[in-house]
Amino acid sequence: MSRAVDSAVQPFAARRARLLAQLPPGTVAVLTTAPEVMRNSDSPYPYRHDSYFYYLSGFAEPESTLVLLAAHGDALARSILFCRNKDPEHEIWDGFRYGPEAACAAFGFDEAYAIDDFDKKMATLLGSGSKRRRKQIKKAELLPLLDAMRLLKDDSEQATMGRAAGISALAHVRAMRAMARSGAGLPEYALEAELLYEFRLHGAQAPAYPSIVASGANACVLHYSANNAVTRDGDLVLIDAGCELDGYASDITRTFPVNGRFTTPQRQLYELVLAAQAAALAAVAPGQPYSAIHEAAVRVLTEGMLELGLLDKNTCGSVADAIAEQRHRQFYMHGTGHWLGMDVHDVGQYRDIHAEGKPSRALQAGMVLTVEPGIYVRPAAGVPDIYWNTGIRIEDDVLVTPHGHTILSAAAPKSVAEIEKLMQ
């Protein structure tokens, strides 16, 4: 692309150029952003762009389409935006619109047109009847290329995700302090309100996903979202919450006691999960298989389950036997993380689909993932009742670096000593 663009939108232009370079000559790729969705009557839900579209454009308005034309003979590669026209009347009601001319200049496109002209322009762009007719490729053909690109975060993405994780860490600290200040009897939704306040206070546009604020037995429900119970003295609170900032998600989980002090059984389980996370984090480095993260966490958790009597040594045998028989899944039934990016469960393969046997994918610098072991003890025969109704998860956002990793969410305290000190 020959157009000079502002440094703020340069990453988007660079991505378009990278994708265009991978497309077969003469192809046309079309990406449309998400539609507006009505909540009720004439009131829409807060608008959120399509992640793929935004990744390539940086353009957040609805009713927009991006067209990428690969080089074709003597014709250079081009990127074209279709968007809403300027409309002073609508802008009175709904706010600013760029319009094609301003959007073209501001976002570094080669051309821009009104979305109402899309069908007419596409007929011309595809070259109907010409000797050099272009071929439009389907979105499904485009996504594997984009997924591979999105899996490796560039410098601008890493910076944004670092800021998002920092905001979310502040929100978790705020929730812990609010719990300490108010004490037992505070509703879960009041803690959720503290999170939302901190998100917006620092400029985040929205939660990256519905916040989980789960006290007591609710913490044993992995995707609990009611957030309407009342906290009780002696229980733990599990908060899984993160903000979305400028299109990028954060995802942090912390677990803390309602009264600011872990009981002995709670501390035993908590420190087991923390040790499992430490082992999993030690496996995050370039060249290491993604699967090693989960394997490390499972081994530590299974050892602890046997030592604490959650699993019967006489029945399970060795740690290796217990893992082979998946005995740990009674108390730990999910994976130890996922890719993180524009989507909270971001795109990208976890296996090398091009290698024989499809082995676990090797980690690379620039990948961002969560590391989130947990333990969930429901009442059951043979399970010590001192651990019943206890759910614990510890989750951090982690950037793979050339020499290891960086924890983006490190500002959220997670050791027993740190949490108890904060809540006093």
Short mmCIF file of C-alpha atoms in Angstrom, two decimals:
data_model
loop_
_atom_site.label_atom_id
_atom_site.label_comp_id
_atom_site.label_asym_id
_atom_site.label_seq_id
_atom_site.Cartn_x
_atom_site.Cartn_y
_atom_site.Cartn_z
CA MET A 1 0.00 0.00 0.00
CA SER A 2 1.37 3.39 -0.97
CA ARG A 3 -0.82 5.69 1.11
CA ALA A 4 0.92 7.23 4.14
CA VAL A 5 -1.19 6.73 7.25
CA ASP A 6 -1.21 8.06 10.77
CA SER A 7 0.80 6.02 13.29
CA ALA A 8 -2.36 5.19 15.26
CA VAL A 9 -3.86 3.31 12.30
CA GLN A 10 -0.59 2.04 10.84
CA PRO A 11 -1.01 -1.41 12.49
CA PHE A 12 -4.34 -1.88 10.72
CA ALA A 13 -2.87 -0.88 7.36
CA ALA A 14 0.06 -3.23 7.95
CA ARG A 15 -2.30 -6.11 8.65
CA ARG A 16 -4.23 -5.45 5.47
CA ALA A 17 -0.99 -5.46 3.52
CA ARG A 18 0.11 -8.73 5.13
CA LEU A 19 -3.18 -10.41 4.33
CA LEU A 20 -3.24 -9.09 0.75
CA ALA A 21 0.24 -10.51 0.20
CA GLN A 22 -1.07 -13.97 1.08
CA LEU A 23 -4.08 -13.89 -1.26
CA PRO A 24 -3.89 -15.46 -4.73
CA PRO A 25 -3.56 -12.89 -7.53
CA GLY A 26 -6.85 -11.48 -8.72
CA THR A 27 -8.91 -12.48 -5.69
CA VAL A 28 -11.35 -10.27 -3.84
CA ALA A 29 -11.98 -10.71 -0.10
CA VAL A 30 -15.03 -9.19 1.56
CA LEU A 31 -15.48 -8.73 5.30
CA THR A 32 -18.61 -7.18 6.76
CA THR A 33 -18.84 -5.90 10.31
CA ALA A 34 -21.46 -7.06 12.81
CA PRO A 35 -25.05 -5.82 12.40
CA GLU A 36 -26.79 -3.72 14.98
CA VAL A 37 -29.14 -5.83 17.11
CA MET A 38 -32.29 -4.48 18.70
CA ARG A 39 -32.76 -5.04 22.41
CA ASN A 40 -36.42 -4.14 22.38
CA SER A 41 -38.70 -1.94 20.30
CA ASP A 42 -36.46 0.80 18.88
CA SER A 43 -33.63 0.45 21.43
CA PRO A 44 -30.51 -1.37 20.21
CA TYR A 45 -27.97 -3.24 22.28
CA PRO A 46 -24.70 -1.33 22.72
CA TYR A 47 -22.92 -1.80 19.43
CA ARG A 48 -19.82 -3.98 19.17
CA HIS A 49 -17.98 -4.42 15.86
CA ASP A 50 -17.00 -7.75 14.29
CA SER A 51 -13.52 -8.70 15.52
CA TYR A 52 -12.14 -9.75 12.13
CA PHE A 53 -13.40 -6.59 10.46
CA TYR A 54 -11.96 -4.34 13.17
CA TYR A 55 -8.64 -6.20 13.18
CA LEU A 56 -8.08 -5.15 9.58
CA SER A 57 -9.78 -1.77 9.54
CA GLY A 58 -9.75 -0.11 12.96
CA PHE A 59 -13.20 1.18 11.95
CA ALA A 60 -15.91 0.76 14.57
CA GLU A 61 -19.06 2.04 12.85
CA PRO A 62 -21.90 -0.36 11.94
CA GLU A 63 -23.14 -0.90 8.37
CA SER A 64 -19.59 -1.18 7.06
CA THR A 65 -17.81 -3.56 4.71
CA LEU A 66 -14.14 -3.99 3.86
CA VAL A 67 -13.09 -5.15 0.40
CA LEU A 68 -9.54 -6.31 -0.25
CA LEU A 69 -8.35 -6.68 -3.84
CA ALA A 70 -5.21 -8.71 -4.34
CA ALA A 71 -2.72 -7.59 -6.97
CA HIS A 72 -3.92 -8.50 -10.45
CA GLY A 73 -1.64 -8.14 -13.45
CA ASP A 74 -0.54 -4.53 -13.51
CA ALA A 75 -3.13 -3.57 -10.88
CA LEU A 76 -1.76 -3.03 -7.36
CA ALA A 77 -3.39 -4.45 -4.24
CA ARG A 78 -6.08 -2.17 -2.80
CA SER A 79 -8.23 -1.89 0.31
CA ILE A 80 -11.65 -0.30 0.00
CA LEU A 81 -14.09 0.67 2.74
CA PHE A 82 -17.84 0.91 2.32
CA CYS A 83 -19.55 2.81 5.14
CA ARG A 84 -22.49 5.06 5.94
CA ASN A 85 -22.67 8.48 4.36
CA LYS A 86 -22.37 11.62 6.43
CA ASP A 87 -25.86 12.51 7.63
CA PRO A 88 -26.25 15.64 9.78
CA GLU A 89 -29.85 14.77 10.67
CA HIS A 90 -28.97 11.31 11.96
CA GLU A 91 -25.88 12.62 13.71
CA ILE A 92 -28.12 14.87 15.82
CA TRP A 93 -29.75 11.72 17.21
CA ASP A 94 -27.03 9.06 17.07
CA GLY A 95 -23.70 10.85 17.02
CA PHE A 96 -20.76 11.37 14.70
CA ARG A 97 -20.29 9.49 11.44
CA TYR A 98 -17.09 9.61 9.42
CA GLY A 99 -18.57 9.21 5.98
CA PRO A 100 -16.53 7.71 3.13
CA GLU A 101 -14.24 10.66 2.41
CA ALA A 102 -13.14 11.26 6.00
CA ALA A 103 -12.90 7.53 6.77
CA CYS A 104 -10.66 6.96 3.77
CA ALA A 105 -8.23 9.61 4.96
CA ALA A 106 -8.39 8.79 8.67
CA PHE A 107 -7.94 5.01 8.39
CA GLY A 108 -5.59 4.77 5.44
CA PHE A 109 -7.79 3.04 2.88
CA ASP A 110 -7.08 3.35 -0.82
CA GLU A 111 -10.72 4.13 -1.58
CA ALA A 112 -14.01 4.50 0.28
CA TYR A 113 -17.61 4.60 -0.87
CA ALA A 114 -21.11 4.73 0.53
CA ILE A 115 -22.45 1.38 1.71
CA ASP A 116 -25.54 1.99 -0.43
CA ASP A 117 -23.31 1.74 -3.50
CA PHE A 118 -21.81 -1.61 -2.52
CA ASP A 119 -23.64 -3.83 -5.02
CA LYS A 120 -22.98 -1.49 -7.96
CA LYS A 121 -19.32 -1.04 -7.09
CA MET A 122 -18.75 -4.75 -6.50
CA ALA A 123 -20.00 -5.57 -9.97
CA THR A 124 -17.34 -3.23 -11.32
CA LEU A 125 -14.61 -4.49 -8.98
CA LEU A 126 -15.23 -8.12 -9.90
CA GLY A 127 -14.80 -7.15 -13.57
CA SER A 128 -17.88 -8.88 -14.95
CA GLY A 129 -17.32 -9.66 -18.62
CA SER A 130 -13.68 -8.55 -18.65
CA LYS A 131 -10.71 -10.69 -19.66
CA ARG A 132 -9.20 -10.23 -16.23
CA ARG A 133 -12.21 -11.06 -14.15
CA ARG A 134 -11.53 -11.24 -10.40
CA LYS A 135 -12.68 -14.09 -8.18
CA GLN A 136 -14.37 -13.43 -4.85
CA ILE A 137 -13.27 -15.82 -2.08
CA LYS A 138 -15.56 -16.91 0.72
CA LYS A 139 -15.06 -15.79 4.30
CA ALA A 140 -14.35 -19.39 5.32
CA GLU A 141 -11.31 -19.38 3.04
CA LEU A 142 -10.10 -16.15 4.61
CA LEU A 143 -10.43 -17.04 8.29
CA PRO A 144 -7.54 -19.53 8.59
CA LEU A 145 -5.18 -16.81 7.34
CA LEU A 146 -6.64 -14.24 9.73
CA ASP A 147 -6.66 -16.65 12.67
CA ALA A 148 -2.96 -17.32 12.21
CA MET A 149 -2.29 -13.58 12.07
CA ARG A 150 -4.43 -12.78 15.12
CA LEU A 151 -2.71 -15.46 17.20
CA LEU A 152 0.53 -13.45 17.21
CA LYS A 153 -0.02 -10.02 18.75
CA ASP A 154 1.94 -7.08 17.39
CA ASP A 155 3.39 -4.34 19.57
CA SER A 156 0.25 -2.21 19.50
CA GLU A 157 -1.93 -5.15 20.49
CA GLN A 158 0.40 -6.12 23.32
CA ALA A 159 0.33 -2.57 24.65
CA THR A 160 -3.47 -2.41 24.56
CA MET A 161 -3.83 -5.80 26.23
CA GLY A 162 -1.37 -4.75 28.91
CA ARG A 163 -3.50 -1.69 29.65
CA ALA A 164 -6.69 -3.77 29.67
CA ALA A 165 -5.21 -6.26 32.11
CA GLY A 166 -4.00 -3.41 34.31
CA ILE A 167 -7.47 -1.89 34.48
CA SER A 168 -9.01 -5.25 35.32
CA ALA A 169 -6.41 -5.82 38.03
CA LEU A 170 -7.45 -2.52 39.60
CA ALA A 171 -11.08 -3.64 39.44
CA HIS A 172 -10.30 -6.87 41.31
CA VAL A 173 -8.45 -4.89 43.98
CA ARG A 174 -11.43 -2.56 44.26
CA ALA A 175 -13.80 -5.51 44.74
CA MET A 176 -11.63 -7.02 47.48
CA ARG A 177 -11.51 -3.70 49.30
CA ALA A 178 -15.27 -3.23 48.96
CA MET A 179 -15.82 -6.68 50.44
CA ALA A 180 -13.52 -5.87 53.36
CA ARG A 181 -15.18 -2.52 53.92
CA SER A 182 -18.77 -3.82 53.85
CA GLY A 183 -18.37 -7.28 55.32
CA ALA A 184 -20.72 -10.25 55.08
CA GLY A 185 -24.18 -9.53 53.74
CA LEU A 186 -23.00 -7.63 50.68
CA PRO A 187 -24.79 -8.92 47.56
CA GLU A 188 -22.72 -10.38 44.76
CA TYR A 189 -24.12 -7.78 42.39
CA ALA A 190 -22.71 -5.01 44.58
CA LEU A 191 -19.24 -6.42 43.96
CA GLU A 192 -20.06 -6.61 40.26
CA ALA A 193 -20.95 -2.91 40.37
CA GLU A 194 -17.53 -2.12 41.82
CA LEU A 195 -15.91 -3.93 38.90
CA LEU A 196 -17.97 -2.09 36.31
CA TYR A 197 -17.23 1.26 37.93
CA GLU A 198 -13.49 0.67 37.80
CA PHE A 199 -13.65 -0.52 34.19
CA ARG A 200 -15.36 2.67 33.01
CA LEU A 201 -13.39 4.92 35.31
CA HIS A 202 -10.24 4.04 33.38
CA GLY A 203 -11.74 4.22 29.91
CA ALA A 204 -12.61 0.59 29.17
CA GLN A 205 -15.68 0.43 26.95
CA ALA A 206 -17.36 -2.64 28.44
CA PRO A 207 -16.84 -5.95 30.23
CA ALA A 208 -15.16 -8.45 27.92
CA TYR A 209 -17.75 -11.04 29.00
CA PRO A 210 -20.48 -11.34 31.66
CA SER A 211 -18.75 -10.97 35.03
CA ILE A 212 -18.84 -13.96 37.39
CA VAL A 213 -19.18 -13.00 41.05
CA ALA A 214 -19.76 -16.30 42.85
CA SER A 215 -19.78 -16.66 46.62
CA GLY A 216 -19.90 -19.88 48.61
CA ALA A 217 -21.26 -22.87 46.71
CA ASN A 218 -21.94 -20.69 43.67
CA ALA A 219 -18.21 -20.77 42.98
CA CYS A 220 -18.57 -24.44 42.07
CA VAL A 221 -20.68 -23.40 39.05
CA LEU A 222 -18.11 -22.65 36.36
CA HIS A 223 -20.15 -20.12 34.38
CA TYR A 224 -22.28 -18.76 37.21
CA SER A 225 -23.79 -15.44 36.16
CA ALA A 226 -26.82 -14.71 38.36
CA ASN A 227 -24.70 -12.67 40.79
CA ASN A 228 -27.68 -12.23 43.11
CA ALA A 229 -26.75 -14.16 46.27
CA VAL A 230 -25.70 -12.55 49.54
CA THR A 231 -22.14 -13.09 50.76
CA ARG A 232 -21.78 -14.98 54.05
CA ASP A 233 -19.12 -14.92 56.73
CA GLY A 234 -16.72 -17.84 56.34
CA ASP A 235 -17.30 -18.24 52.58
CA LEU A 236 -15.02 -17.48 49.68
CA VAL A 237 -15.86 -15.23 46.73
CA LEU A 238 -14.66 -16.16 43.24
CA ILE A 239 -14.62 -13.27 40.77
CA ASP A 240 -13.91 -13.96 37.10
CA ALA A 241 -14.05 -10.60 35.34
CA GLY A 242 -12.18 -8.52 32.79
CA CYS A 243 -12.73 -5.40 30.75
CA GLU A 244 -12.59 -4.83 27.01
CA LEU A 245 -10.41 -1.89 26.00
CA ASP A 246 -10.26 -0.64 22.41
CA GLY A 247 -11.42 -3.99 21.10
CA TYR A 248 -9.18 -6.22 23.25
CA ALA A 249 -10.20 -8.45 26.15
CA SER A 250 -8.70 -9.11 29.54
CA ASP A 251 -9.69 -12.08 31.70
CA ILE A 252 -8.72 -12.36 35.38
CA THR A 253 -9.97 -14.58 38.20
CA ARG A 254 -9.26 -14.09 41.87
CA THR A 255 -10.71 -15.87 44.91
CA PHE A 256 -10.77 -14.32 48.37
CA PRO A 257 -12.50 -14.77 51.76
CA VAL A 258 -15.59 -12.74 52.63
CA ASN A 259 -14.17 -11.90 56.06
CA GLY A 260 -10.62 -11.33 54.85
CA ARG A 261 -9.15 -14.51 56.43
CA PHE A 262 -8.79 -17.93 54.85
CA THR A 263 -9.79 -20.86 57.04
CA THR A 264 -7.30 -23.73 57.22
CA PRO A 265 -9.20 -25.91 54.71
CA GLN A 266 -9.67 -22.92 52.37
CA ARG A 267 -5.97 -22.09 52.60
CA GLN A 268 -5.02 -25.70 51.83
CA LEU A 269 -7.09 -25.73 48.65
CA TYR A 270 -6.10 -22.20 47.67
CA GLU A 271 -2.38 -22.83 47.99
CA LEU A 272 -2.79 -26.03 46.00
CA VAL A 273 -4.36 -24.10 43.13
CA LEU A 274 -1.69 -21.40 43.40
CA ALA A 275 1.05 -24.06 43.23
CA ALA A 276 -0.65 -25.57 40.18
CA GLN A 277 -0.68 -22.17 38.50
CA ALA A 278 3.01 -21.65 39.29
CA ALA A 279 3.81 -25.00 37.66
CA ALA A 280 1.69 -24.13 34.64
CA LEU A 281 3.31 -20.70 34.28
CA ALA A 282 6.74 -22.33 34.33
CA ALA A 283 5.73 -24.14 31.14
CA VAL A 284 4.97 -20.91 29.26
CA ALA A 285 7.95 -20.18 27.02
CA PRO A 286 8.71 -20.16 23.28
CA GLY A 287 9.06 -23.65 21.85
CA GLN A 288 7.14 -25.34 24.65
CA PRO A 289 4.01 -27.24 23.61
CA TYR A 290 0.75 -25.58 24.61
CA SER A 291 -0.39 -28.86 26.21
CA ALA A 292 2.49 -28.71 28.73
CA ILE A 293 0.65 -25.92 30.58
CA HIS A 294 -2.36 -28.09 31.37
CA GLU A 295 -0.27 -31.18 32.07
CA ALA A 296 1.80 -29.31 34.66
CA ALA A 297 -1.28 -27.98 36.43
CA VAL A 298 -3.05 -31.35 36.45
CA ARG A 299 -0.06 -33.13 37.97
CA VAL A 300 0.21 -30.67 40.88
CA LEU A 301 -3.54 -30.66 41.46
CA THR A 302 -3.77 -34.44 41.41
CA GLU A 303 -0.90 -34.81 43.86
CA GLY A 304 -2.66 -32.37 46.18
CA MET A 305 -6.03 -34.07 45.83
CA LEU A 306 -4.44 -37.34 46.94
CA GLU A 307 -2.59 -35.72 49.86
CA LEU A 308 -5.68 -33.88 51.12
CA GLY A 309 -7.92 -36.92 50.85
CA LEU A 310 -10.14 -35.59 48.09
CA LEU A 311 -9.04 -38.64 46.13
CA ASP A 312 -8.61 -42.02 47.84
CA LYS A 313 -5.00 -43.23 47.51
CA ASN A 314 -6.09 -46.85 47.93
CA THR A 315 -8.52 -46.56 45.04
CA CYS A 316 -6.55 -44.25 42.75
CA GLY A 317 -3.06 -45.66 43.16
CA SER A 318 -0.20 -43.44 42.02
CA VAL A 319 -0.45 -39.88 40.74
CA ALA A 320 0.20 -41.14 37.22
CA ASP A 321 -2.56 -43.76 37.56
CA ALA A 322 -5.02 -41.16 38.87
CA ILE A 323 -4.25 -38.83 35.96
CA ALA A 324 -4.49 -41.63 33.42
CA GLU A 325 -7.94 -42.50 34.77
CA GLN A 326 -8.85 -38.78 34.91
CA ARG A 327 -9.81 -39.00 38.57
CA HIS A 328 -8.94 -35.32 38.97
CA ARG A 329 -11.89 -34.35 36.79
CA GLN A 330 -14.26 -34.76 39.73
CA PHE A 331 -12.73 -31.57 41.10
CA TYR A 332 -11.02 -30.00 38.06
CA MET A 333 -12.97 -30.44 34.86
CA HIS A 334 -11.81 -27.63 32.57
CA GLY A 335 -8.66 -26.72 30.68
CA THR A 336 -5.92 -24.57 32.13
CA GLY A 337 -6.37 -21.66 29.75
CA HIS A 338 -7.19 -20.34 26.31
CA TRP A 339 -5.96 -17.84 23.75
CA LEU A 340 -6.81 -14.23 24.57
CA GLY A 341 -7.15 -11.26 22.25
CA MET A 342 -9.97 -9.42 20.53
CA ASP A 343 -12.26 -12.21 21.70
CA VAL A 344 -12.01 -13.48 25.26
CA HIS A 345 -11.70 -17.01 23.89
CA ASP A 346 -9.61 -15.90 20.97
CA VAL A 347 -9.08 -17.51 17.60
CA GLY A 348 -6.19 -19.80 16.68
CA GLN A 349 -5.44 -23.51 16.60
CA TYR A 350 -4.24 -25.28 19.74
CA ARG A 351 -2.68 -28.02 17.64
CA ASP A 352 -0.31 -27.96 14.68
CA ILE A 353 -2.86 -29.10 12.13
CA HIS A 354 -0.22 -29.30 9.39
CA ALA A 355 2.09 -31.71 11.22
CA GLU A 356 1.71 -35.48 11.32
CA GLY A 357 -0.45 -36.52 14.24
CA LYS A 358 -1.47 -32.90 14.86
CA PRO A 359 0.67 -32.42 17.98
CA SER A 360 0.13 -29.63 20.47
CA ARG A 361 1.12 -26.28 19.04
CA ALA A 362 4.48 -24.84 20.08
CA LEU A 363 4.25 -21.49 21.87
CA GLN A 364 5.68 -18.45 20.11
CA ALA A 365 6.60 -14.98 21.28
CA GLY A 366 3.62 -12.69 20.77
CA MET A 367 0.97 -15.20 21.79
CA VAL A 368 -1.30 -14.17 24.68
CA LEU A 369 -3.13 -16.75 26.77
CA THR A 370 -4.75 -17.25 30.13
CA VAL A 371 -3.44 -19.64 32.78
CA GLU A 372 -6.31 -20.59 35.08
CA PRO A 373 -6.24 -23.78 37.15
CA GLY A 374 -8.99 -24.30 39.69
CA ILE A 375 -10.59 -26.72 42.11
CA TYR A 376 -14.31 -27.18 42.78
CA VAL A 377 -15.43 -29.38 45.65
CA ARG A 378 -19.10 -30.28 45.76
CA PRO A 379 -20.64 -32.41 48.51
CA ALA A 380 -20.06 -36.08 47.72
CA ALA A 381 -19.59 -39.38 49.49
CA GLY A 382 -15.99 -39.96 50.50
CA VAL A 383 -15.06 -36.28 50.15
CA PRO A 384 -14.04 -34.61 53.45
CA ASP A 385 -16.85 -32.24 54.38
CA ILE A 386 -14.42 -29.52 55.49
CA TYR A 387 -13.85 -28.84 51.78
CA TRP A 388 -17.48 -28.99 50.62
CA ASN A 389 -18.96 -26.12 48.59
CA THR A 390 -15.57 -24.57 47.93
CA GLY A 391 -14.68 -23.26 44.49
CA ILE A 392 -11.30 -21.67 43.76
CA ARG A 393 -9.82 -20.41 40.50
CA ILE A 394 -6.76 -18.25 39.91
CA GLU A 395 -6.40 -16.80 36.41
CA ASP A 396 -3.86 -14.49 34.83
CA ASP A 397 -3.28 -13.02 31.37
CA VAL A 398 0.12 -14.06 30.06
CA LEU A 399 2.19 -12.80 27.12
CA VAL A 400 4.75 -15.19 25.64
CA THR A 401 8.02 -13.28 25.23
CA PRO A 402 11.22 -14.22 23.36
CA HIS A 403 12.78 -15.51 26.59
CA GLY A 404 9.79 -16.70 28.62
CA HIS A 405 6.63 -14.86 29.56
CA THR A 406 5.21 -11.74 31.18
CA ILE A 407 2.13 -11.77 33.42
CA LEU A 408 0.04 -8.83 32.21
CA SER A 409 -2.34 -9.06 35.18
CA ALA A 410 0.33 -9.22 37.90
CA ALA A 411 -1.07 -6.15 39.68
CA ALA A 412 -3.99 -8.22 41.00
CA PRO A 413 -2.78 -9.78 44.29
CA LYS A 414 -3.06 -13.55 44.55
CA SER A 415 -0.95 -14.92 47.39
CA VAL A 416 -2.70 -15.63 50.67
CA ALA A 417 -0.54 -13.04 52.43
CA GLU A 418 -1.20 -10.35 49.81
CA ILE A 419 -4.95 -10.89 49.85
CA GLU A 420 -5.26 -10.95 53.62
CA LYS A 421 -3.13 -7.83 53.95
CA LEU A 422 -5.21 -5.98 51.36
CA MET A 423 -8.46 -6.94 53.07
CA GLN A 424 -7.42 -5.83 56.55
#
